Amino acid sequence: MANRRPVIAGNWKMFKTVNEATDYAVRFIEEVKDVTELDIILCAPFTALYPLKNELEESIVHLGAQNMAWADQGAFTGEISAQMLLDVACTYVILGHSERREMFGETDEEINKKARKALAVGLTPIVCCGENLNVREEGKAVERVQGQVTRALVGLSVEDLSKIIVAYEPIWAIGTGKTASSKDAQEMCASIRATLTGLMGLAAEKVPILYGGSVKADNIAELLTEPDVDGALVGGASLDPISFGKLILNANPLVARVEGI
Ligand code: PGA
């Protein structure tokens, strides 16, 4: 992770009612209260955001959403705007997760519009990319991911690009228990950084690039030893506050050093 500050983001997907979310927050805050070496984000369902705002207010845990609309407001039934996310103290938003691309038909062009909107209001987009198994087996993973990143970020200024986070999540590793090897994760994250360098020059060295796909407490430390892997987007393993807390403690470089991991 070179000299970049690591980021660990939990993606709860469509899990947790308001009560479950607030119970989680109380226990999770206690688990991670001494973490100083990385940024922690919880990306919760829309309905849990407002109650979590109150729970997380005094803590080091940041709040994120899992999607948002590209429009400001208006007749967009079922959509949630960037302004609405700001209103409940969200500071991050996941954009273009593969589940949204695959099941809800989200395109790179829409992700680009959403990224522009998020940046315009001061939200940090976590822009997702990743190839499926066929593409990987055809040897086209780098090409696919570089294309996704380029199209999702086209037209953004260097200043805006400096504010984003990118998450590389191979679809074949999401929720399957199959993690990419840390070498594969490094190769892909490095290729994303090369694409970013093409778009923004040396400033790409500052952009956090996360890996996602079956990250757990026992593989996070190894992933983070790779120079271009700056953190993780964690689905299943973020759903329990104690085990997600442990994952974060294993990722915290200070703690890792003390424990000799
Ligand atoms: P997983 O999900 O950790 O359960 O594989 C990651 C994600 O989809 O963000």
Coordinates of C-alpha atoms in Angstrom, one line a residue, residues 7 39 41 91-95 114-127 153 156-167 196 200 203-210:
V7 CA -9.1 2.4 3.6
D39 CA -10.0 5.1 7.4
I41 CA -16.3 3.3 6.2
T91 CA -19.4 11.2 3.0
Y92 CA -18.8 8.3 0.7
V93 CA -20.9 6.5 -2.0
I94 CA -20.2 3.2 -3.8
L95 CA -20.8 3.6 -7.5
K114 CA -23.0 9.7 -10.8
A115 CA -19.3 10.2 -10.1
R116 CA -19.5 13.8 -11.4
K117 CA -22.5 14.5 -9.3
A118 CA -21.0 13.0 -6.1
L119 CA -17.8 15.1 -6.6
A120 CA -19.8 18.2 -7.3
V121 CA -21.5 18.0 -3.9
G122 CA -18.4 16.8 -2.0
L123 CA -19.1 13.1 -1.6
T124 CA -16.2 10.7 -2.2
P125 CA -17.1 8.1 -4.8
I126 CA -15.8 4.6 -4.5
V127 CA -15.9 3.6 -8.1
L153 CA -13.9 8.7 -15.1
L156 CA -13.1 14.5 -14.7
S157 CA -10.5 17.1 -13.8
V158 CA -7.3 16.1 -12.1
E159 CA -8.5 17.9 -9.0
D160 CA -11.7 15.7 -9.0
L161 CA -9.8 12.6 -9.8
S162 CA -7.6 13.2 -6.8
K163 CA -10.7 12.9 -4.6
I164 CA -11.9 9.5 -5.7
I165 CA -11.3 5.9 -4.5
V166 CA -11.3 3.0 -6.9
A167 CA -12.3 -0.5 -5.9
L196 CA -5.2 6.7 -13.6
M200 CA -4.1 12.5 -14.1
A203 CA -1.3 12.5 -8.8
A204 CA -2.4 8.9 -9.4
E205 CA 0.1 7.9 -6.8
K206 CA -2.2 9.4 -4.2
V207 CA -5.5 7.6 -5.2
P208 CA -6.5 4.7 -2.9
I209 CA -7.2 1.5 -4.9
L210 CA -9.0 -1.1 -2.9

